Coordinates of C-alpha atoms in Angstrom, one line a residue:
M81 CA 0.1 -0.1 0.5
Q82 CA 1.2 3.7 -1.0
K83 CA 1.9 6.1 1.9
P84 CA 0.0 8.5 1.6
N85 CA 2.1 12.5 0.8
I86 CA 2.3 13.8 4.4
D87 CA 3.4 16.9 3.3
K88 CA 0.3 18.1 1.5
V89 CA -2.2 16.6 4.5
C90 CA -3.0 18.6 8.3
A91 CA -3.8 17.9 11.2
R92 CA -8.4 18.0 12.1
L93 CA -11.0 18.4 15.3
N94 CA -12.7 15.6 13.1
I95 CA -15.9 15.8 14.6
S96 CA -18.8 14.7 12.7
E97 CA -20.8 17.3 10.3
L98 CA -18.0 20.4 11.2
P99 CA -17.3 22.2 8.2
S100 CA -13.7 22.3 6.7
L101 CA -13.5 25.3 8.1
T102 CA -13.6 25.1 10.9
D103 CA -12.2 21.0 11.1
S104 CA -9.4 21.6 9.6
M105 CA -5.9 22.7 11.0
S106 CA -2.9 25.1 8.6
K107 CA 0.4 23.0 9.1
G108 CA 2.7 25.2 11.2
G109 CA 0.3 26.4 13.3
M110 CA -0.4 26.6 16.8
Y111 CA -4.3 26.0 18.2
A112 CA -5.7 26.3 22.2
L113 CA -8.4 24.0 23.1
I114 CA -10.2 26.0 26.4
T115 CA -11.4 23.4 27.8
E116 CA -13.9 24.9 31.7
T117 CA -14.5 20.7 31.9
P118 CA -11.5 18.8 32.0
P119 CA -13.0 15.0 30.9
T120 CA -15.1 16.9 28.2
R121 CA -11.5 17.2 26.2
F122 CA -11.6 13.6 25.7
P123 CA -14.1 13.2 22.9
I124 CA -12.4 15.7 20.6
L125 CA -9.2 14.2 21.4
A126 CA -9.5 10.5 20.3
S127 CA -11.0 12.4 16.8
C128 CA -7.9 14.3 16.2
L129 CA -5.9 11.8 17.5
H130 CA -7.6 9.3 14.5
A131 CA -8.1 10.8 12.1
A132 CA -4.7 11.5 12.5
L133 CA -3.3 8.3 12.2
Q134 CA -5.4 7.4 9.6
D135 CA -3.8 9.9 8.1
G136 CA -0.4 8.8 8.6
L137 CA 0.5 11.6 10.3
P138 CA 3.4 11.0 12.8
C139 CA 1.5 11.7 16.1
T140 CA 3.2 12.8 19.4
I141 CA 1.5 13.3 23.2
I142 CA 2.8 15.2 25.9
L143 CA 1.3 14.9 29.7
P144 CA 1.8 15.9 33.0
E145 CA 0.7 12.8 34.6
Q146 CA 1.0 8.8 34.0
A147 CA 0.0 8.3 30.3
A148 CA -2.2 4.9 30.8
N149 CA -5.7 5.7 31.7
F150 CA -5.2 8.8 29.8
L151 CA -4.5 5.5 27.1
E152 CA -7.5 4.4 28.3
R153 CA -10.1 6.8 27.7
L154 CA -8.9 7.7 24.3
E155 CA -8.9 3.9 23.2
S156 CA -12.2 4.0 25.6
F157 CA -14.4 5.7 22.1
G158 CA -13.9 2.3 19.8
Q159 CA -11.0 4.0 17.5
L160 CA -8.1 3.7 18.3
N161 CA -5.4 1.6 19.4
T162 CA -2.3 2.9 20.9
S163 CA -0.6 0.0 21.7
Y164 CA 0.2 -0.7 17.6
A165 CA 0.4 2.8 16.9
I166 CA 3.3 3.3 19.8
S167 CA 5.1 -0.1 18.3
D168 CA 4.9 1.3 15.2
G169 CA 6.3 4.0 15.5
T170 CA 3.8 6.6 14.8
L171 CA 2.2 7.4 18.1
Q172 CA 5.1 8.8 21.0
V173 CA 4.2 10.1 24.4
L174 CA 6.0 11.5 26.7
L175 CA 6.2 12.8 30.1
C176 CA 6.5 16.1 31.7
Q177 CA 9.1 16.1 35.0
N178 CA 7.9 17.1 37.9
D179 CA 7.8 20.6 39.0
F180 CA 7.3 21.1 35.4
T181 CA 6.6 24.9 35.1
K182 CA 9.2 25.9 37.8
K183 CA 12.0 24.7 35.2
M184 CA 10.6 25.7 32.1
F185 CA 10.8 29.3 33.8
R186 CA 14.7 28.4 34.0
F187 CA 15.1 27.0 31.2
G188 CA 13.3 29.0 29.0
A189 CA 10.8 27.5 25.7
D190 CA 13.7 27.4 23.6
T191 CA 15.8 24.4 25.9
F192 CA 12.1 23.0 25.6
A193 CA 11.9 23.0 22.2
K194 CA 15.7 21.7 22.4
E195 CA 13.5 18.5 23.7
L196 CA 10.8 19.0 21.7
D197 CA 14.2 17.8 18.7
H198 CA 15.7 15.4 21.5
F199 CA 13.2 13.3 21.3
D200 CA 12.5 13.0 17.7
T201 CA 9.3 15.1 17.6
R202 CA 9.1 14.4 12.9
P203 CA 8.6 17.1 10.7
N204 CA 4.6 16.9 9.2
G205 CA 3.2 15.4 12.4
L206 CA 0.9 16.0 15.0
L207 CA 1.3 17.3 18.6
I208 CA -1.4 17.5 21.2
F209 CA 0.0 18.7 25.1
D210 CA -3.1 17.3 28.0
K211 CA -3.6 20.4 30.0
A212 CA -0.9 22.8 28.8
D213 CA -1.6 25.5 30.9
D214 CA 1.2 25.5 32.6
L215 CA 3.8 25.7 29.0
F216 CA 3.3 29.3 29.5
S217 CA 4.1 32.1 32.5
L218 CA 0.5 32.8 32.0
H219 CA 0.8 35.5 35.2
D220 CA 4.0 37.3 33.3
I221 CA 2.4 38.5 29.4
S222 CA 5.6 39.5 28.1
L223 CA 7.4 36.4 29.7
A224 CA 4.7 34.2 28.4
L225 CA 4.6 36.2 25.2
T226 CA 7.8 35.7 23.9
Q227 CA 7.4 31.6 25.5
A228 CA 4.3 31.6 22.7
D229 CA 7.2 33.1 20.2
T230 CA 9.6 30.4 20.7
L231 CA 7.2 27.6 20.1
A232 CA 5.0 28.8 16.7
D233 CA 8.7 29.4 15.1
W234 CA 9.5 25.9 16.6
C235 CA 5.7 25.0 15.2
A236 CA 5.9 26.4 11.7
E237 CA 10.6 25.5 11.1
R238 CA 9.2 22.2 11.3
N239 CA 5.2 22.1 9.3
V240 CA 4.4 20.6 12.7
T241 CA 0.1 20.7 13.6
A242 CA 0.6 22.2 17.9
L243 CA -3.0 21.1 20.1
L244 CA -2.8 23.3 23.2
C245 CA -5.7 22.0 25.9
F246 CA -6.6 23.8 28.4
S247 CA -8.2 22.9 31.7
H248 CA -8.0 24.9 35.0
L249 CA -7.5 28.2 34.0
S250 CA -8.1 30.9 36.1
S251 CA -9.6 34.1 34.6
A252 CA -6.4 36.4 34.2
A253 CA -5.1 33.6 33.2
A254 CA -7.9 33.4 30.4
G255 CA -7.4 37.2 29.9
T256 CA -3.4 36.5 29.8
L257 CA -4.4 34.0 27.2
Q258 CA -6.3 35.2 24.7
S259 CA -3.5 38.0 24.2
L260 CA -1.8 35.3 22.8
M261 CA -4.2 35.3 20.3
D262 CA -1.4 36.9 17.8
K263 CA 0.4 33.7 17.9
L264 CA -2.1 31.2 17.4
S265 CA -2.9 30.3 14.6
G266 CA -6.4 29.7 15.9
M267 CA -8.7 29.7 19.6
V268 CA -11.5 28.1 20.6
H269 CA -13.4 27.1 24.1
L270 CA -15.5 23.8 24.9
D271 CA -18.5 24.7 26.8
G272 CA -22.0 24.3 28.4
D273 CA -24.3 25.5 29.0
R274 CA -28.5 23.7 29.6
D275 CA -28.7 23.5 26.4
G276 CA -25.3 21.3 26.1
L277 CA -21.4 21.4 24.7
G278 CA -21.3 23.6 21.9
L279 CA -17.5 24.8 20.2
S280 CA -17.4 29.1 20.2
F281 CA -14.1 29.6 16.9
D282 CA -13.2 33.2 18.4
Y283 CA -10.3 32.8 15.3
W284 CA -9.5 30.0 13.2
Q285 CA -7.5 29.5 10.5
S286 CA -7.3 26.3 8.6
P287 CA -5.9 25.8 4.7
E288 CA -9.4 26.6 3.3
G289 CA -9.9 30.4 4.8
T290 CA -10.0 32.7 7.8
I291 CA -13.0 32.6 9.9
A292 CA -14.0 34.3 13.5
A293 CA -17.1 34.5 16.3
K294 CA -18.3 31.5 14.9
H295 CA -20.5 28.2 17.3
Y296 CA -21.7 25.1 16.5
P297 CA -23.7 23.0 19.1
L298 CA -22.3 19.5 19.7
T299 CA -24.1 16.0 20.2
P300 CA -23.1 12.9 21.4
E301 CA -23.6 10.5 18.8
V302 CA -23.2 6.2 20.0
S303 CA -19.6 6.0 20.4
G304 CA -19.9 8.8 22.6
L305 CA -17.8 11.6 19.9
Y306 CA -19.1 14.6 19.4
K307 CA -21.3 15.8 16.4
A308 CA -21.5 18.5 14.9
I309 CA -25.7 20.3 15.3
R310 CA -25.6 23.5 12.1
L311 CA -28.4 26.2 13.9
I312 CA -30.1 28.2 11.6
E313 CA -31.6 30.0 14.6
Q314 CA -28.1 30.9 16.5
T315 CA -28.7 34.2 19.1
N316 CA -26.2 35.3 20.9
P317 CA -28.4 37.4 23.6
G318 CA -24.9 40.9 23.2
F319 CA -27.2 42.3 19.6
D320 CA -30.3 42.3 19.1
I321 CA -30.3 39.5 16.2
P322 CA -34.1 40.3 14.1
A323 CA -36.4 37.4 13.6
Q324 CA -35.4 35.5 10.2
P325 CA -37.9 35.8 8.0
P326 CA -39.3 33.9 5.9
L327 CA -37.2 30.9 3.7
G328 CA -37.6 30.6 -0.1
E329 CA -35.5 30.4 -2.8
Q330 CA -31.2 31.1 -1.5
K331 CA -30.0 33.8 -3.5
F332 CA -25.9 34.3 -4.5
Y333 CA -24.4 37.4 -6.1
Y334 CA -21.5 37.2 -7.5
M335 CA -18.2 38.7 -9.5
D336 CA -15.9 36.0 -10.6
A337 CA -17.6 35.3 -13.8
Q338 CA -15.1 31.8 -14.1
L339 CA -16.5 30.6 -11.1
D340 CA -19.8 30.5 -12.9
S341 CA -20.3 26.3 -13.9
M342 CA -18.4 26.6 -9.8
Y343 CA -20.4 27.8 -8.1
K344 CA -24.4 26.8 -9.8
Q345 CA -23.6 23.4 -8.4
L346 CA -25.0 25.3 -5.6
P347 CA -29.3 25.4 -5.0
G348 CA -30.3 29.2 -5.8
D349 CA -31.1 31.6 -7.8
W350 CA -27.6 32.4 -8.8
Q351 CA -26.9 36.2 -10.4
F352 CA -23.9 37.5 -11.5
V353 CA -22.7 41.4 -11.2
D354 CA -19.6 43.4 -12.7
S355 CA -19.4 46.1 -10.2
M356 CA -19.1 46.3 -6.3
V357 CA -22.1 49.5 -6.8
S358 CA -24.0 46.8 -8.6
V359 CA -24.1 44.1 -5.7
V360 CA -25.8 46.9 -4.0
Y361 CA -28.2 47.5 -5.5
A362 CA -28.9 44.6 -7.1
T363 CA -28.8 43.0 -2.8
R364 CA -31.1 45.2 -1.9
G365 CA -34.6 43.9 -0.3
N366 CA -32.8 40.6 0.2
P367 CA -31.6 40.8 4.0
L368 CA -30.8 37.2 3.3
A369 CA -28.5 36.9 0.2
T370 CA -25.9 35.7 0.4
V371 CA -22.9 37.7 -1.8
V372 CA -19.1 36.5 -2.9
L373 CA -16.6 39.6 -3.2
S374 CA -13.1 38.8 -6.0
Y375 CA -10.5 41.1 -4.4
D376 CA -6.6 40.5 -7.3
K377 CA -4.0 42.8 -8.0
T378 CA -6.6 45.3 -9.3
T379 CA -9.4 46.3 -6.1
N380 CA -9.6 49.3 -4.2
L381 CA -9.5 48.1 -1.0
R382 CA -10.9 51.1 0.0
E383 CA -13.6 50.5 -2.8
L384 CA -14.0 47.2 -1.2
A385 CA -14.3 47.7 2.2
E386 CA -17.0 50.9 2.0
T387 CA -18.4 47.2 -0.5
V388 CA -18.9 45.6 2.4
H389 CA -20.1 48.4 5.0
T390 CA -22.7 49.4 2.7
L391 CA -23.8 46.0 3.0
R392 CA -24.1 44.7 6.1
L393 CA -25.5 47.8 6.8
G394 CA -27.7 47.7 5.1
L395 CA -28.7 44.0 3.8
G396 CA -28.4 43.1 8.3
K397 CA -26.5 40.3 10.1
R398 CA -28.1 37.2 8.9
A399 CA -26.5 38.5 5.0
C400 CA -23.6 35.5 3.8
I401 CA -20.8 38.0 3.1
V402 CA -17.5 35.7 2.2
V403 CA -14.6 37.3 -0.3
H404 CA -12.1 35.2 -2.6
E405 CA -9.2 36.3 -3.1
K406 CA -7.6 35.6 -7.3
A407 CA -4.1 34.8 -7.5
S408 CA -3.2 37.7 -4.4
S409 CA -3.3 37.9 -0.8
L410 CA -4.8 40.2 1.0
R411 CA -2.4 41.9 4.2
Y412 CA -3.7 40.6 8.0
Q413 CA -4.5 44.0 9.1
N414 CA -6.6 44.6 5.5
E415 CA -8.2 40.9 6.4
A416 CA -8.6 42.0 9.8
L417 CA -10.3 45.3 8.7
L418 CA -13.1 44.0 6.2
L419 CA -14.2 41.1 8.9
R420 CA -14.7 43.8 10.9
L421 CA -16.8 46.0 8.9
G422 CA -18.8 43.0 7.9
V423 CA -17.6 40.0 5.9
N424 CA -18.2 36.8 7.4
L425 CA -15.4 34.0 5.9
V426 CA -12.2 35.3 3.4
I427 CA -11.5 32.2 1.0
H428 CA -7.1 32.3 0.6
R429 CA -6.5 32.1 -3.0
D430 CA -3.9 28.4 -2.9
V431 CA -7.6 26.9 -1.9
A432 CA -9.1 24.8 -4.7
T433 CA -11.6 25.2 -7.3
G434 CA -13.7 22.3 -6.0
R435 CA -13.3 23.9 -2.7
L436 CA -16.4 26.6 -2.9
P437 CA -19.3 25.2 -3.6
L438 CA -18.4 23.7 0.6
L439 CA -17.3 26.7 2.0
L440 CA -19.9 28.4 1.2
E441 CA -22.0 25.8 2.2
S442 CA -20.5 26.3 5.4
V443 CA -21.2 29.7 6.6
K444 CA -25.2 29.1 5.0
G445 CA -27.4 30.3 7.9
Q446 CA -24.3 32.2 9.9
V447 CA -25.3 35.2 12.0
F448 CA -23.3 38.0 12.3
E449 CA -22.4 39.2 15.3
R450 CA -20.1 41.7 15.9
N451 CA -20.6 44.6 17.0
M452 CA -22.3 47.2 13.0
E453 CA -22.0 50.5 14.5
V454 CA -19.0 51.1 13.2
N455 CA -16.2 54.3 12.4
F456 CA -14.9 53.2 8.9
E457 CA -13.4 56.8 7.7
A458 CA -11.5 55.6 12.1
A459 CA -10.9 51.8 11.2
L460 CA -10.0 52.3 7.3
A461 CA -7.4 54.7 8.2
S462 CA -5.4 52.8 11.0
V463 CA -5.2 50.0 8.3
F464 CA -3.6 52.7 5.9
P465 CA -1.3 53.3 8.5
S466 CA 1.4 55.3 6.4
S467 CA 2.7 56.4 3.0
L468 CA 6.5 56.3 3.9
R469 CA 8.1 53.2 3.1
G470 CA 11.7 52.1 3.8
Y471 CA 14.8 53.7 5.1
Q472 CA 14.0 57.1 7.8
P473 CA 16.3 59.9 9.5
P474 CA 15.6 58.6 12.9
A475 CA 13.2 61.9 13.9
R476 CA 11.3 60.9 11.3
F477 CA 11.2 57.1 11.9
T478 CA 9.7 58.3 15.1
K479 CA 7.4 61.3 14.4
E480 CA 5.9 58.4 11.6
I481 CA 5.6 54.9 13.6
H482 CA 3.9 57.0 16.1
N483 CA 1.3 57.9 14.3
I484 CA 0.8 53.9 13.3
L485 CA 0.1 52.9 16.1
V486 CA -1.8 55.7 17.4
R487 CA -3.5 54.6 13.8
S488 CA -3.4 51.6 14.9
E489 CA -5.5 50.4 17.6
R490 CA -8.4 51.0 16.1
I491 CA -8.8 47.5 15.1
N492 CA -6.1 46.3 17.4
I493 CA -3.9 46.3 14.0
P494 CA -0.5 43.6 14.6
S495 CA 3.3 45.4 14.8
T496 CA 6.3 44.5 15.4
L497 CA 10.0 46.4 15.7
L498 CA 12.9 44.0 16.3
I499 CA 16.6 46.1 16.8
G500 CA 19.3 44.3 16.6
V501 CA 23.0 45.3 16.7
P502 CA 25.4 44.1 13.6
V503 CA 27.6 41.4 13.1
N504 CA 31.4 43.0 13.9
G505 CA 33.0 44.4 10.2
T506 CA 29.1 45.3 9.0
D507 CA 28.6 48.4 7.5
I508 CA 25.1 49.3 8.9
G509 CA 24.4 52.1 5.0
E510 CA 24.8 49.2 3.0
L511 CA 22.7 46.6 5.1
L512 CA 20.2 48.7 5.6
S513 CA 20.1 49.3 1.7
G514 CA 20.1 45.3 0.6
I515 CA 17.1 45.4 3.0
V516 CA 14.7 45.8 0.4
L517 CA 10.5 47.2 2.0
S518 CA 8.5 47.5 -0.4
R519 CA 5.1 48.0 2.1
A520 CA 3.4 51.5 2.8
G521 CA 4.7 51.1 6.7
D522 CA 7.8 49.5 6.8
L523 CA 10.2 51.3 8.1
S524 CA 14.0 50.5 9.1
C525 CA 16.4 53.5 11.2
S526 CA 19.5 52.7 12.2
D527 CA 21.0 55.4 15.2
G528 CA 24.5 54.1 14.8
E529 CA 25.7 50.9 17.2
Y530 CA 21.4 49.5 15.8
C531 CA 19.5 48.9 13.6
Y532 CA 15.7 49.0 13.6
L533 CA 13.2 46.8 10.9
F534 CA 9.6 48.1 12.0
L535 CA 7.4 45.8 10.8
N536 CA 3.1 47.8 10.5
G537 CA 0.4 44.9 9.8
C538 CA 2.9 41.5 11.2
P539 CA 1.0 39.0 13.4
E540 CA 4.1 37.5 15.7
S541 CA 3.6 34.4 14.4
A542 CA 4.6 35.4 10.9
I543 CA 7.9 37.2 12.4
L544 CA 10.8 35.2 12.3
V545 CA 10.2 34.2 8.9
T546 CA 9.8 37.4 7.6
I547 CA 12.1 39.5 9.0
E548 CA 14.5 36.1 7.3
R549 CA 12.8 36.3 4.3
L550 CA 14.5 40.3 4.3
L551 CA 17.3 39.3 4.9
G552 CA 18.2 36.6 2.9
M553 CA 19.2 34.4 5.5
D554 CA 19.2 33.4 9.1
I555 CA 19.7 36.4 11.3
D556 CA 21.9 35.2 13.6
A557 CA 24.8 35.7 10.1
V558 CA 23.4 39.1 10.2
F559 CA 22.7 40.0 13.8
Q560 CA 25.2 39.3 17.0
S561 CA 22.2 40.2 18.9
H562 CA 19.1 40.7 17.9
R563 CA 15.0 41.2 19.9
F564 CA 11.7 41.7 18.7
V565 CA 9.2 44.3 20.9
T566 CA 5.4 43.2 19.8
R567 CA 3.2 45.1 22.2
K568 CA 2.9 48.6 21.5
H569 CA 3.4 50.8 25.3
D570 CA 7.4 48.7 25.0
I571 CA 7.9 51.0 20.5
Q572 CA 7.3 53.5 22.3
A573 CA 8.9 53.6 25.2
E574 CA 12.1 52.5 22.9
L575 CA 10.7 55.1 20.9
D576 CA 11.6 57.9 23.2
A577 CA 14.8 56.0 24.0
L578 CA 15.6 56.2 21.0
N579 CA 14.1 60.3 20.2
R580 CA 16.9 61.0 23.6
T581 CA 19.4 59.7 22.2
A582 CA 19.1 62.6 19.1
T583 CA 18.5 65.4 22.3
V584 CA 22.3 63.7 23.7
R585 CA 24.2 63.3 20.6
E586 CA 23.6 63.7 16.6
L587 CA 23.3 60.1 14.7
P588 CA 24.0 59.4 11.5
D589 CA 21.6 59.3 8.8
Y590 CA 22.1 56.7 5.8
S591 CA 20.3 58.3 3.3
E592 CA 23.5 59.0 1.1
H593 CA 23.1 55.5 0.5
F594 CA 19.6 55.4 -0.8
R595 CA 20.4 57.5 -3.3
S596 CA 22.7 56.0 -5.2
A597 CA 20.3 52.1 -4.8
K598 CA 18.3 51.2 -7.8
P599 CA 15.1 51.1 -7.3
E600 CA 13.3 46.7 -7.7
S601 CA 10.6 45.9 -8.4
S602 CA 10.1 42.9 -7.2
L603 CA 10.6 41.1 -2.8
T604 CA 12.5 38.6 -4.3
T605 CA 16.0 38.2 -1.2
E606 CA 18.3 37.0 -4.9
T607 CA 19.2 39.6 -6.3
T608 CA 18.9 42.5 -3.7
P609 CA 21.9 43.4 -2.9
R610 CA 23.8 42.7 0.6
P611 CA 26.5 43.7 2.0
E612 CA 29.8 40.9 3.5
I613 CA 29.0 39.7 6.1
Q614 CA 31.0 36.9 7.8
T615 CA 28.8 33.8 8.3
A616 CA 28.5 31.6 10.8
L617 CA 27.4 27.6 11.7
I618 CA 23.7 28.3 11.6
D619 CA 22.0 26.2 14.8
T620 CA 19.0 24.7 12.7
V621 CA 17.5 24.1 17.0
P622 CA 15.7 27.8 17.0
T623 CA 17.0 30.0 19.6
S624 CA 14.4 32.2 22.1
T625 CA 14.4 36.2 21.4
A626 CA 14.2 36.4 25.1
Q627 CA 14.4 34.0 28.1
P628 CA 14.5 34.0 30.9
E629 CA 16.5 34.4 33.9
T630 CA 18.9 31.9 35.1
P631 CA 21.3 30.3 36.7
G632 CA 24.1 30.4 33.4
P633 CA 24.9 29.9 29.9
I634 CA 24.1 26.1 29.4
S635 CA 26.1 24.1 27.1
E636 CA 24.5 21.9 24.6
P637 CA 26.1 18.2 25.1
Q638 CA 24.4 15.0 24.0
A639 CA 22.3 14.6 27.4
A640 CA 20.7 18.3 27.8
P641 CA 18.8 18.8 30.6
R642 CA 14.5 17.3 30.2
L643 CA 11.4 18.8 31.5
F644 CA 9.6 16.1 31.0
A645 CA 10.9 11.4 30.1
Q646 CA 10.2 9.4 28.1
S647 CA 7.9 7.1 27.9
P648 CA 7.7 5.0 25.5
L649 CA 5.0 2.3 26.7
I650 CA 5.5 -0.4 23.8
K651 CA 2.8 -3.1 24.3
T652 CA 1.9 -6.0 22.5
A653 CA -1.4 -6.7 24.1
S654 CA -4.0 -3.4 26.1
I655 CA -2.3 -0.3 28.0
A656 CA -2.2 -1.5 30.9
P657 CA -3.2 0.8 33.3
K658 CA -0.3 0.7 36.1
V659 CA 3.4 -0.2 34.6
A660 CA 6.8 -0.6 36.9
A661 CA 9.2 2.4 36.4
R662 CA 12.9 2.0 36.6
V663 CA 15.3 4.8 37.2
V664 CA 17.9 6.5 35.9
E665 CA 20.1 8.3 37.2
V666 CA 21.8 10.7 36.3
P667 CA 25.6 12.2 35.9
Q668 CA 26.8 14.2 38.3
V669 CA 27.1 18.2 37.0
S670 CA 29.4 20.3 38.0
K671 CA 29.9 23.8 38.5
Q672 CA 32.5 26.5 37.1
D673 CA 32.2 29.4 36.5
G674 CA 28.4 29.8 36.6
V675 CA 28.9 27.2 33.4
V676 CA 27.4 24.0 34.1
E677 CA 28.9 21.4 32.2
I678 CA 27.1 17.9 31.8
P679 CA 29.8 14.8 30.8
S680 CA 29.8 14.9 26.4
A681 CA 29.6 10.6 26.8
P682 CA 27.0 9.7 25.4
N683 CA 24.6 7.1 27.5
A684 CA 23.9 3.8 26.5
T685 CA 20.0 3.9 27.6
F686 CA 19.2 6.9 26.3
A687 CA 19.5 5.3 22.9
R688 CA 16.4 4.3 21.0
N689 CA 17.7 1.1 19.5
H690 CA 19.7 0.3 22.6
P691 CA 18.4 -3.7 23.7
S692 CA 16.3 -2.1 27.2
G693 CA 14.4 0.2 24.6
H694 CA 11.2 -1.3 26.2
I695 CA 11.8 0.2 29.7
V696 CA 10.2 3.1 31.1
F697 CA 12.0 5.9 31.6
G698 CA 11.7 7.7 35.8
K699 CA 11.4 11.0 36.6
E700 CA 15.2 12.5 35.7
P701 CA 16.7 15.1 38.0
V702 CA 17.5 18.1 36.7
P703 CA 20.8 20.6 37.5
R704 CA 19.0 24.3 39.4
A705 CA 19.3 26.2 42.3
K706 CA 18.4 25.1 45.8
R707 CA 14.4 26.8 46.8
S708 CA 12.1 26.4 49.2
I709 CA 9.6 24.6 46.6
D710 CA 5.5 25.9 46.6
K711 CA 2.8 23.5 46.7
P712 CA 1.2 22.5 43.8
H713 CA -0.4 25.2 41.7
H714 CA -3.9 24.9 40.6
N715 CA -5.5 28.7 40.2
K716 CA -7.1 27.3 36.5
S717 CA -4.9 29.0 33.4
R718 CA -4.4 28.6 30.1

């Protein structure tokens, strides 16, 4: 039997009757599943794991406690045989060590990512972290953002889809997790009320598009797994939703004549319109209309946004407005603007044409639940931050970014400021001129010591990939040290510091390098002139941009201090409820000059081909500073 090409297979929640737009997950994405009642998570995790194994994806599960009971619960739904999957090598189970939260704070998210590589977490697979409440330091939003950024970069570089399950969140931790949404590809709540369980999608990216603010009630099947219910009548107590008019023939309005035959696969009255103005007039008096607008390189964003806003105000909350990308993609902030103004769904340009009827069917009956009272001009101004781009002298650089931050507050457009020290011997003028910034609002500057690169509308999940694409090489080959600033008040503080430096001394102006530079017509980095920079060995393991305090730098021998212990759990029969464990002693370490040195000789008991591979490894002591041990933390956190 020919194995499937897992490079093109995406992980799924695999919930029956749930539209693929909210059921599938993008490769390299990090998703949060938040449950108010912890036992209700098992049917979703079982369905998701079963689909991934059936599709041939390598799977890894990270658990905070013994795995036997957890795997028994997953197998109780009758779909999974975890023993076979473990022995087959398609599933591995890892256990968190004791005091995981403290060790995570001490060693940092980058060490956690290295240990995932150490335990051979394979690319293009699925990673499930159960009870991920302790994975992030949700009491410190700045540290949590850094941790999420590191893990998101790790997932993106390896095309690993991560599903993080949160089940004990306090109100404060829930607020912090909400602020991490820019780092996540999706967030869904599994909550319940008197009417039963339901999935509430705050935001969800899939290979077929992006959707927000959608709810699906769930009902249990005979097997115990969930089935989604598509309700035409959806209500939200926070908004006044008009009564639904009598049902008639579904009316569709579309602008892409090339998709005429494809769209007509859906039953209903289809009408082609050739302009934005025509669609506004054609849909008057039809509050249940489904409108498919097209976006390509020739589309005027203001006209598109104005059309969406006019349609939403004129047709009400029950009309479905869809934007279909054609050979061109909307920028992050433009997509956020359209979703805020009234769009139900943005269909990405990479979605196969044959999937369009299913996507249109998925938004049928959906109610737009956001507040429609929006200041259109102010919202539009927030996504047109500046006419400037590229290098700017320090005074104009700080002033322009300040204006961008003020205008972007209305719809919370994300921004990132990279501050880096170039490697020794680098000509800063040549370095800045080699970074081609073609999008308005993307600016660069330098004070002669630090280089500043500001990216407007760049989600934090794409920061590292975008920066290295602009540089044309690994970021560590260009900057000997660097950091990312993403919170707006922190960016403003850095700008104020740059202004204070300008009052103390005269800052260099590198504009002369750009007057002599030839204009570039594309973002292709291969044709961009680069300064002569001495490259170094590239570490394949991603590094954290800001590490927590540690006793000292930790070397990278073959046996690095681990945050979790491997639990092979290889059985020929069903998983036994209790497994005898054998503790493996870790060699003593020595401290000299603040550096923890770990013997570099390989430990044979950790080798996968060791003859005692059936042994279940126990918890291993990790070198750490002596301090008092608090009682286990049981606050709800997400």
